[in-house]
XYZ file of C-alpha atoms in Angstrom:
451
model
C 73.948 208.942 276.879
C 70.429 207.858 276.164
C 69.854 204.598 274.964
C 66.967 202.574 274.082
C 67.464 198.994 273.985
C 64.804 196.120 272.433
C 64.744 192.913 273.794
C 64.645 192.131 277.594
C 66.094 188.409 277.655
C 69.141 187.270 279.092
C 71.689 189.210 276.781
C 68.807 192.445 277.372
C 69.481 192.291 280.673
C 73.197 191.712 281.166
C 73.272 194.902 279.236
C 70.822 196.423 280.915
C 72.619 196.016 284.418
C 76.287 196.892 282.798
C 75.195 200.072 280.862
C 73.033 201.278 283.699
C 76.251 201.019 286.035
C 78.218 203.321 283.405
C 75.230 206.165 284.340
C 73.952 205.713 280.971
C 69.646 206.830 280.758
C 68.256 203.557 279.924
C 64.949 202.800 278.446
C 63.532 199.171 277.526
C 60.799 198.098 274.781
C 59.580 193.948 275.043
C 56.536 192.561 274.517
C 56.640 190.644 277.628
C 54.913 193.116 280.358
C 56.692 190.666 282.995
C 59.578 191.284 281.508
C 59.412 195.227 281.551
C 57.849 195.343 284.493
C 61.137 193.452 286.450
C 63.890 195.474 284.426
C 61.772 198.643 285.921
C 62.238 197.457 289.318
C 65.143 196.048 289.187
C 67.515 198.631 287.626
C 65.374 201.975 287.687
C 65.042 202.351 283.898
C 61.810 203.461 281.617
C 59.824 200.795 280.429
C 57.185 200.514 277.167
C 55.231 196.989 276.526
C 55.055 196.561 272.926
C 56.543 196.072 269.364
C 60.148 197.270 269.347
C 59.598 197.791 265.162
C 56.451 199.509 266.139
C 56.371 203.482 264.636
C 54.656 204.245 267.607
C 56.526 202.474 270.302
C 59.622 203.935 268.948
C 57.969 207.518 269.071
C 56.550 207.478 272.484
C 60.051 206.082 273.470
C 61.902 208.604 272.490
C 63.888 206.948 269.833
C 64.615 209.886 267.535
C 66.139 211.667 270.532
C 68.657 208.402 271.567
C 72.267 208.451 271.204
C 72.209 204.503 270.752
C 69.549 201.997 269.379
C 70.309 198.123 270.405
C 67.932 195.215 269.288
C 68.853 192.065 271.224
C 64.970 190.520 271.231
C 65.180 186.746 270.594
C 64.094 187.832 266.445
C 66.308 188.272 263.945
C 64.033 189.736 261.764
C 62.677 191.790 264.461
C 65.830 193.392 265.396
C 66.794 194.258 261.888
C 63.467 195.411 261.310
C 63.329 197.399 264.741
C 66.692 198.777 263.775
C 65.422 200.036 260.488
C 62.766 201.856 262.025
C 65.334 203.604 264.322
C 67.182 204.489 261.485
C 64.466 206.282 259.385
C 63.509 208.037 262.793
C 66.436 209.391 263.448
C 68.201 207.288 266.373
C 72.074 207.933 266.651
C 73.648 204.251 266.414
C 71.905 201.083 265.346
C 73.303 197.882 266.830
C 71.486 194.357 266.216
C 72.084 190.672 267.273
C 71.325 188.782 263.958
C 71.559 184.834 265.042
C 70.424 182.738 262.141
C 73.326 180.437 260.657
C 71.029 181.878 256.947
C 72.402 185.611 257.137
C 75.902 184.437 258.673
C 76.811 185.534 254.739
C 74.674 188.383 254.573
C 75.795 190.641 257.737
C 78.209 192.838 255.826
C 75.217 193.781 253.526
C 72.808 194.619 256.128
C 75.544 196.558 257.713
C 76.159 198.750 254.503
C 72.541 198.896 252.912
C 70.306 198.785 255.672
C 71.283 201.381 258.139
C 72.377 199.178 260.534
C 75.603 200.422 262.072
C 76.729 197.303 264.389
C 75.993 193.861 263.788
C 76.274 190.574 266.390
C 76.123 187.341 265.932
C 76.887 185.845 269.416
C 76.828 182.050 268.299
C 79.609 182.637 266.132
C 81.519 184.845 268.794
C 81.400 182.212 271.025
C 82.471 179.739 268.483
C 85.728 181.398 268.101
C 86.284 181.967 271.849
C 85.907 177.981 271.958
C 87.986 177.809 268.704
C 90.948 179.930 270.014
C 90.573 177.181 273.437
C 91.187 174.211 271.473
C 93.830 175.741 269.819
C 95.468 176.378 273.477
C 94.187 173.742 275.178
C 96.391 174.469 278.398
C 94.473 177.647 278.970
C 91.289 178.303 280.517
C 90.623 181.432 278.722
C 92.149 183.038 275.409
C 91.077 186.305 274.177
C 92.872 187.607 271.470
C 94.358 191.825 270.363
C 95.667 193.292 267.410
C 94.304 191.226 265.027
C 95.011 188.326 266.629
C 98.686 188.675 267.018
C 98.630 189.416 271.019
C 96.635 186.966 273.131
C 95.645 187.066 276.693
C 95.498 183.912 278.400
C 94.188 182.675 281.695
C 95.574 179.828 283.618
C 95.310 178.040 286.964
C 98.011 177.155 288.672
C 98.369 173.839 289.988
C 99.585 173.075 293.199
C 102.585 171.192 292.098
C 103.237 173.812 289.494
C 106.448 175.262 289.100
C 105.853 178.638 289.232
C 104.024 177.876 293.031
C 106.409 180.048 295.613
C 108.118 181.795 292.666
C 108.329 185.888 292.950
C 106.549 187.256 289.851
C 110.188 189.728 289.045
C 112.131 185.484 288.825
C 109.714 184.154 285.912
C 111.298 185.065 283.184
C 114.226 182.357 285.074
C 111.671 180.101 284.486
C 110.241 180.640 280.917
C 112.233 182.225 278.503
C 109.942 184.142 276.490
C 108.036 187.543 275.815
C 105.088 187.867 278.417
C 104.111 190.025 281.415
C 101.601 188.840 284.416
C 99.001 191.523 284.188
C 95.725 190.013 286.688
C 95.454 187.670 289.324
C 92.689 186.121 291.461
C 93.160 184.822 294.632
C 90.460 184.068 297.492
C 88.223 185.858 295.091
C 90.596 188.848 295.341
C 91.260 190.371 292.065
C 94.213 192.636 291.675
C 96.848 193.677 289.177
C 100.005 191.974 290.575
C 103.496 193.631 291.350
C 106.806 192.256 290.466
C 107.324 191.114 294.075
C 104.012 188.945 293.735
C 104.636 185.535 294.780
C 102.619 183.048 292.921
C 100.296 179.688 294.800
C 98.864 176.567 293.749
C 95.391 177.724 292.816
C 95.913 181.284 291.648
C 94.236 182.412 288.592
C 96.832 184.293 286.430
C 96.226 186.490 283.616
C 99.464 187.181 280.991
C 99.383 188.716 277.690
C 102.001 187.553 274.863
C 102.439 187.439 271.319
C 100.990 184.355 269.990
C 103.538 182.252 268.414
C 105.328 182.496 272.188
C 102.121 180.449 273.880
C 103.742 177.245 273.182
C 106.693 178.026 274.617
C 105.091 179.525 278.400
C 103.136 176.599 278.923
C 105.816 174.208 277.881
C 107.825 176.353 280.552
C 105.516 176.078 283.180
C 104.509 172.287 282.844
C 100.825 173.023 281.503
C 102.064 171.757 277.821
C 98.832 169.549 276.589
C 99.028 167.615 273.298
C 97.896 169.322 270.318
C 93.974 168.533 269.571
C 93.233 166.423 267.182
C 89.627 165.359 267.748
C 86.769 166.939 269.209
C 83.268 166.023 270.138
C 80.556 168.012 270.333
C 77.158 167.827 272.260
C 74.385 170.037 270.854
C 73.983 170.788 267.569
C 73.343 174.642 268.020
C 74.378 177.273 266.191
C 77.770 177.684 267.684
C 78.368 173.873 267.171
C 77.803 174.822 262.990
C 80.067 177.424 263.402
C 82.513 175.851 265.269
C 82.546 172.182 263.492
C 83.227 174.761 260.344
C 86.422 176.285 262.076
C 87.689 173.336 263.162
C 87.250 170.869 259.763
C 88.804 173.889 258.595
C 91.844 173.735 260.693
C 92.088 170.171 259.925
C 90.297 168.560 263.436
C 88.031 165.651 263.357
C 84.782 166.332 264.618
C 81.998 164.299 265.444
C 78.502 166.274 266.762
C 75.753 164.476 268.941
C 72.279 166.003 268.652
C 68.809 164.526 269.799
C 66.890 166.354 267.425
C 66.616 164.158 264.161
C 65.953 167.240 261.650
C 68.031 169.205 262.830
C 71.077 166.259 263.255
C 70.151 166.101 259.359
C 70.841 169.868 258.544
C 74.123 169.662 260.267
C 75.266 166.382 257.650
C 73.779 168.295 254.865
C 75.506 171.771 255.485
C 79.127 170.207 257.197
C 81.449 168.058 254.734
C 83.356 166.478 256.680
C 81.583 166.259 259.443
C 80.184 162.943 261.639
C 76.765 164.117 262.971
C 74.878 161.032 265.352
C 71.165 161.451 266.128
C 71.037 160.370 269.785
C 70.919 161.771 273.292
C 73.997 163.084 274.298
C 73.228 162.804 277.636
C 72.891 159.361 277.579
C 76.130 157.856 278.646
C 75.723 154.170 277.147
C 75.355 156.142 273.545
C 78.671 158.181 274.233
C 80.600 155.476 275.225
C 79.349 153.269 272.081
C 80.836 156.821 270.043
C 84.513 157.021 271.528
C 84.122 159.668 273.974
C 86.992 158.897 275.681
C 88.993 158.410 272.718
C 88.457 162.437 271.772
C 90.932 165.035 272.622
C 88.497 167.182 273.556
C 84.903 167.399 274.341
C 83.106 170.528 274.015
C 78.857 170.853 275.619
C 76.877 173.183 273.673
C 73.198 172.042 274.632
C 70.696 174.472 275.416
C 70.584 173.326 279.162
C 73.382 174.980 280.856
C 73.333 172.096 283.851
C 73.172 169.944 281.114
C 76.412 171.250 279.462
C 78.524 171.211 282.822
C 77.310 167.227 283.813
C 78.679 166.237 280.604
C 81.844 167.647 281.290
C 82.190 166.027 284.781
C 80.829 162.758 282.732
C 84.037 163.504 279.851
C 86.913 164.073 282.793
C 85.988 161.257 284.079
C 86.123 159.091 281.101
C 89.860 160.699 280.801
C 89.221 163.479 278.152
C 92.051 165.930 278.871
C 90.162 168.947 277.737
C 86.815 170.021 278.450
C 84.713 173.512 277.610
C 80.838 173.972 277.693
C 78.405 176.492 276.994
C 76.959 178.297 280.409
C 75.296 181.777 280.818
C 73.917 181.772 284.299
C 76.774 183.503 286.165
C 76.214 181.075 289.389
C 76.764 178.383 287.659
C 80.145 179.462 285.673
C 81.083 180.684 289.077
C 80.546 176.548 290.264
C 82.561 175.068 287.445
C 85.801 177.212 287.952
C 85.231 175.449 291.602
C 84.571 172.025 290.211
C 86.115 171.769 287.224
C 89.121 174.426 287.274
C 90.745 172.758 284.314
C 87.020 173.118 282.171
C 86.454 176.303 280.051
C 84.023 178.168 280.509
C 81.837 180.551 277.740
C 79.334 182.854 278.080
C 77.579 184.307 275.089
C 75.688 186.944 276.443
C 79.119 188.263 278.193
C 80.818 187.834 274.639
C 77.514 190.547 273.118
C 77.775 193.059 276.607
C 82.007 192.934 275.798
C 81.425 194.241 271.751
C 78.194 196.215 272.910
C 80.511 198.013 275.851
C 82.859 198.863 273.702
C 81.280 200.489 270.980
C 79.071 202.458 273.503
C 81.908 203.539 275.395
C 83.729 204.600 272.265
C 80.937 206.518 270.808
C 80.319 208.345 274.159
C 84.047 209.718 274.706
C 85.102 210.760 270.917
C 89.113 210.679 271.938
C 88.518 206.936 273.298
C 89.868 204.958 269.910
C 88.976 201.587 272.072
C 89.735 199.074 269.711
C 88.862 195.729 271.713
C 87.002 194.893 274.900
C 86.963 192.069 277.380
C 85.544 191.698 280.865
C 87.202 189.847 282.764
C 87.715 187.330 286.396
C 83.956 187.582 287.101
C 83.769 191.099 285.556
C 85.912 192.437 288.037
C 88.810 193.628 285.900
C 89.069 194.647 282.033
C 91.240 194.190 279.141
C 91.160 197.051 277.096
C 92.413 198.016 273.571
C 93.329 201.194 272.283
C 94.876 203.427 269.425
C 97.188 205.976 270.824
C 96.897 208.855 268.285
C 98.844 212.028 268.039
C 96.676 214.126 270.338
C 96.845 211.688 273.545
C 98.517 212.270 276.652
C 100.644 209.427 276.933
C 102.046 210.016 273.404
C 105.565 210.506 273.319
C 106.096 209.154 276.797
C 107.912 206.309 278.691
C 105.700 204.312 281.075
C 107.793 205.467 283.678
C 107.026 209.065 283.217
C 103.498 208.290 283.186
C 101.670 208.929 286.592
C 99.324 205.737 286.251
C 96.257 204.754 288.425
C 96.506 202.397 290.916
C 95.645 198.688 289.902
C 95.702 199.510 286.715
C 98.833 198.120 283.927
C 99.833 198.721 280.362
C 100.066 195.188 279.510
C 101.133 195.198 275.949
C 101.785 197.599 273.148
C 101.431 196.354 268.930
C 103.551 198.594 266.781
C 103.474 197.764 263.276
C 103.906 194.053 263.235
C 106.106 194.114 266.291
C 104.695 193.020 269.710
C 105.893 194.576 272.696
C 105.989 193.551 276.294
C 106.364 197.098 277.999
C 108.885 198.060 280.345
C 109.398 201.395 282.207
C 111.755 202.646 279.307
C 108.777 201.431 276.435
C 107.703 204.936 274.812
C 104.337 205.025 273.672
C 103.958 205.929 270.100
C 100.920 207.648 267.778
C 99.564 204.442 266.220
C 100.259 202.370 268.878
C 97.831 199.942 269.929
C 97.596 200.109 273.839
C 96.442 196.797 275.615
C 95.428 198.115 279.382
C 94.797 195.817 282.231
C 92.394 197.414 284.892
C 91.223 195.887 288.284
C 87.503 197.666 290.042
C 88.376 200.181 287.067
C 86.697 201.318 284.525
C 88.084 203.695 281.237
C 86.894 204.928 278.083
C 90.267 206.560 276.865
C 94.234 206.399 277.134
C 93.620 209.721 279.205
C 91.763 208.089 281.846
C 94.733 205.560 282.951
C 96.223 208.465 284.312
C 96.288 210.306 287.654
């Protein structure tokens, strides 16, 4: 497909690298020359220096003729307005990132009456990524399918663990609940286990589950942490409103440390509820003097991702048993999981490229139906979501008549309200939601797991 994408920053970029990888025809529009003139080198793509709203950027760019339009500049009102343009000139699909906390009410109306077909707002992504952490505090990870009622969590597991020397096929002797193993790192090897897998001390596993049995498997497998009750936050960003919403919300105490005195006031005016300090949160005298170490959890959300990951060493240390922080340079998330294995980890740009992805690989096979979209260990595996309708090939068929790809899994199927963790005799049914576990593999459609 052809697609024209506005906005060359760090989210520009990551997509800019992902799509070109699918063989997409990529073309880039930023201001910055610099900026252009690296994405040309770097990934081989057509490059124009100007106004992404611009008439005539968009025309010489060859927007009327693209399959898919995507505004991800560091302007709101430049990607809406870039989008519109798009529109009117005839570009296929319209996606925006649309930041401000001010249109956080608005996005379903630019959606419907501005042409807009796809709209992101990665702060508040992330915010529920963090949300659904502190709600699981024993995983790493938690990213969530049908509508919230599956979840696939990532743990480490610790040396002393119970599950260390256990064959994957004697778990369920272990924890007596609904789940199925469905990734695992180890030595930076990422694979899609078998059932005569035996687990170590410091493997990263991947299950899926219904929700309500989370509890329950990491109760099971000793990684049962208190329920959290408090949380502090460091930076007042966006995701910090949108998170300190969620969680006064869900009934959580939250207190938010941010240097900058307006916007420290915006915060108390906008959050009921909420204890907002104007200090440095980086200064460790000023968190002691505000409890940090009597807070369940302790969450860095500065702009500064080295910033973000000191102040979770500093919280560990002061005995806070749960940590997660804000990071999106990929060397550095790759350090933490080695430092802090227990600390979670988010990305925002990788929570944009995941919904991006997915739409672009759904619009470019018509039969894909992909519902939801993760990337996964380092981007080396994916979680994928799909509706099985009447016309696909695995319809009507056990898993164990289907000739699957290698490292590849059917992790989970949602049928109604019923969750179900497959087995060879699990028939897969039109209007099934399919949750598929790939490893070095990429799909677009149920028809592509198979051989």
């Amino acid at each position: 497909m052809k697609i024209i994408i506005c906005g060359v920053g760090k989210v520009g970029t990551n997509l800019i690298k992902l799509l070109s990888e699918e063989n997409h025809d990529i073309t880039v529009i930023d201001a910055d020359r610099k900026a252009v003139e690296a994405a040309v080198n770097d990934f081989d793509v057509i490059g124009f220096c100007g106004n992404g709203a611009s008439f005539p950027i968009q025309e010489e760019a060859g927007v009327s003729n693209c399959d898919v339009f995507i505004a991800v500049s560091g302007s709101d009102e430049l990607n809406i307005m870039s989008c519109m343009v798009a529109s009117k000139i005839g570009s296929g699909k319209t996606v925006a990132r649309v930041r401000n906390t001010d249109y956080s009410g608005q996005l379903l109306f630019m959606q419907n009456k501005l042409g807009i077909d796809l709209l992101i707002n990665p702060e508040f992504e992330t915010a529920q990524d963090i949300a659904r952490i502190v709600e699981f505090p024993a995983a790493t990870k938690i990213e969530t399918f049908a509508k919230g009622r599956i979840d696939l969590a990532e743990i480490t597991v610790p040396k002393d663990s119970v599950l260390s020397g256990l064959v994957l096929s004697d778990l369920r002797k272990v924890i007596d609940a609904s789940f199925l193993v469905c990734a695992a790192c180890r030595d930076d090897e990422v694979f899609v286990p078998s059932g005569n897998f035996v687990v170590e001390g410091g493997d990263k596993l991947y299950f899926t589950a219904p929700r309500r049995a989370l509890p329950k498997i990491f109760k099971a497998i000793g990684l049962e942490k208190k329920k959290i009750r408090s949380v502090m936050i460091i930076g007042g960003s966006r995701t910090a409103f949108y998170l300190a919403k969620h969680l006064i919300k869900a009934g959580i105490t939250v207190k938010i440390i941010e240097v900058d005195f307006d916007r420290a006031s915006m915060l108390e005016s906008k959050l009921e509820g909420c204890s907002v300090v104007c200090g440095d949160g980086t200064d460790p005298e000023l968190l002691a003097e505000e409890g940090i170490s009597n807070f369940d959890a302790v969450i860095g959300l500065t702009q500064i991702d080295e910033e973000n990951i000191i102040l979770c060493m500093h919280a560990e240390k002061q005995g806070v048993k749960k940590t997660a922080c804000k990071v999106n340079r990929d060397p550095l998330a790759k350090m933490v999981e080695g430092i802090l294995p227990d600390c979670s980890v988010v990305c925002p740009k990788q929570g944009v490229a995941d919904i991006i992805l997915r739409y672009v690989r759904a619009i470019d096979n018509a039969d894909g139906n992909i519902l939801t979209l993760y990337k996964i260990l380092s981007d080396r595996a994916e979680a994928t979501e799909f509706l099985a309708t009447e016309n696909s090939a695995v319809v009507g068929k056990s898993i164990k008549e289907l000739r699957l790809k290698k490292n590849l899994i059917i992790a989970c199927v949602s049928r109604g309200r019923s969750v179900i963790i497959p087995n060879g005799d699990t028939e897969i049914l039109a209007g099934d939601s399919v949750i598929v576990i790939t490893a070095d593999r990429k799909i677009s459609s149920l028809a592509d797991i198979l051989e």
